[in-house]
Amino acid sequence: MSDSFNHARENAKPDCQKCCGTGNFMYDHNHAKICDLCCKHDRGFWFLTEGYAYAGNWCCIAGCGYVLPFDPDKFND
């Protein structure tokens, strides 16, 4: 998981209001999350199968939680 946070830190926007340029933020007292406003979604997407929230959709591999209702690779063809 640290690889995701390193990637997020490298791509963070210095003026981001949500993460203050760190690429992640604390969403509760014990958990950090990749900033979805800074994420470039450049690592691809993976298909969410049965058992995941939003099953049948595509989720950003970078870890920000961004979800698409279609296969982004087929959309770009």
C-alpha positions as MATLAB code, in Angstrom:
seq = 'MSDSFNHARENAKPDCQKCCGTGNFMYDHNHAKICDLCCKHDRGFWFLTEGYAYAGNWCCIAGCGYVLPFDPDKFND';
ca = [
       0.000    0.000    0.000;
       2.909    2.365    0.592;
       3.558    2.298   -3.167;
       0.107    3.825   -3.704;
       0.790    6.555   -1.174;
       4.194    7.302   -2.727;
       2.560    7.533   -6.157;
      -0.124    9.819   -4.730;
       2.489   12.055   -3.105;
       4.359   12.399   -6.414;
       1.159   13.398   -8.255;
      -0.364   15.651   -5.601;
      -1.442   19.138   -6.582;
       0.359   21.632   -4.299;
      -2.750   23.804   -3.931;
      -5.257   20.983   -3.258;
      -7.778   22.006   -0.593;
      -8.506   18.414    0.416;
      -5.001   16.990    1.001;
      -2.947   20.218    1.188;
      -0.519   18.874   -1.412;
       0.308   15.602    0.371;
      -1.656   13.261   -1.928;
      -3.585   11.712    0.960;
      -5.756   12.729    3.880;
      -7.035   11.243    7.129;
     -10.685   10.244    6.781;
     -10.950    9.188   10.407;
      -8.661    9.053   13.424;
      -6.918    5.882   12.248;
      -7.144    5.683    8.430;
      -5.647    7.593    5.525;
      -7.043    7.708    1.989;
      -5.534    8.612   -1.383;
      -6.808   12.033   -2.450;
      -9.429   11.555   -5.151;
      -9.065   15.186   -6.272;
      -5.343   14.806   -7.044;
      -5.380   11.255   -8.411;
      -4.636   11.052  -12.129;
      -6.154    7.548  -12.429;
      -3.060    6.689  -14.462;
      -2.481    3.166  -13.154;
      -5.538    1.722  -14.812;
      -8.782    0.279  -13.505;
      -9.845   -3.133  -12.248;
     -13.228   -4.795  -12.548;
     -15.177   -5.099   -9.307;
     -16.627   -8.591   -9.042;
     -19.404   -9.933   -6.845;
     -18.658   -9.302   -3.201;
     -17.358   -5.764   -3.724;
     -19.374   -2.614   -3.328;
     -20.286   -1.336   -6.796;
     -19.826   -4.809   -8.333;
     -19.872   -4.671  -12.131;
     -18.082   -1.317  -12.223;
     -14.401   -0.393  -12.634;
     -12.271    1.001   -9.778;
      -9.068    3.068   -9.967;
      -6.004    0.915   -9.200;
      -4.139    3.909   -7.732;
      -6.322    3.589   -4.639;
      -8.390    6.767   -4.642;
     -11.707    4.937   -4.840;
     -12.861    6.494   -8.119;
     -15.413    4.205   -9.802;
     -16.506    4.074  -13.459;
     -19.625    2.274  -14.711;
     -17.867    1.181  -17.936;
     -14.548   -0.334  -19.024;
     -12.313    2.701  -19.627;
     -10.147    0.798  -22.124;
     -13.121    0.053  -24.376;
     -14.349    3.653  -24.061;
     -11.083    4.990  -25.530;
     -11.243    2.753  -28.635;
];
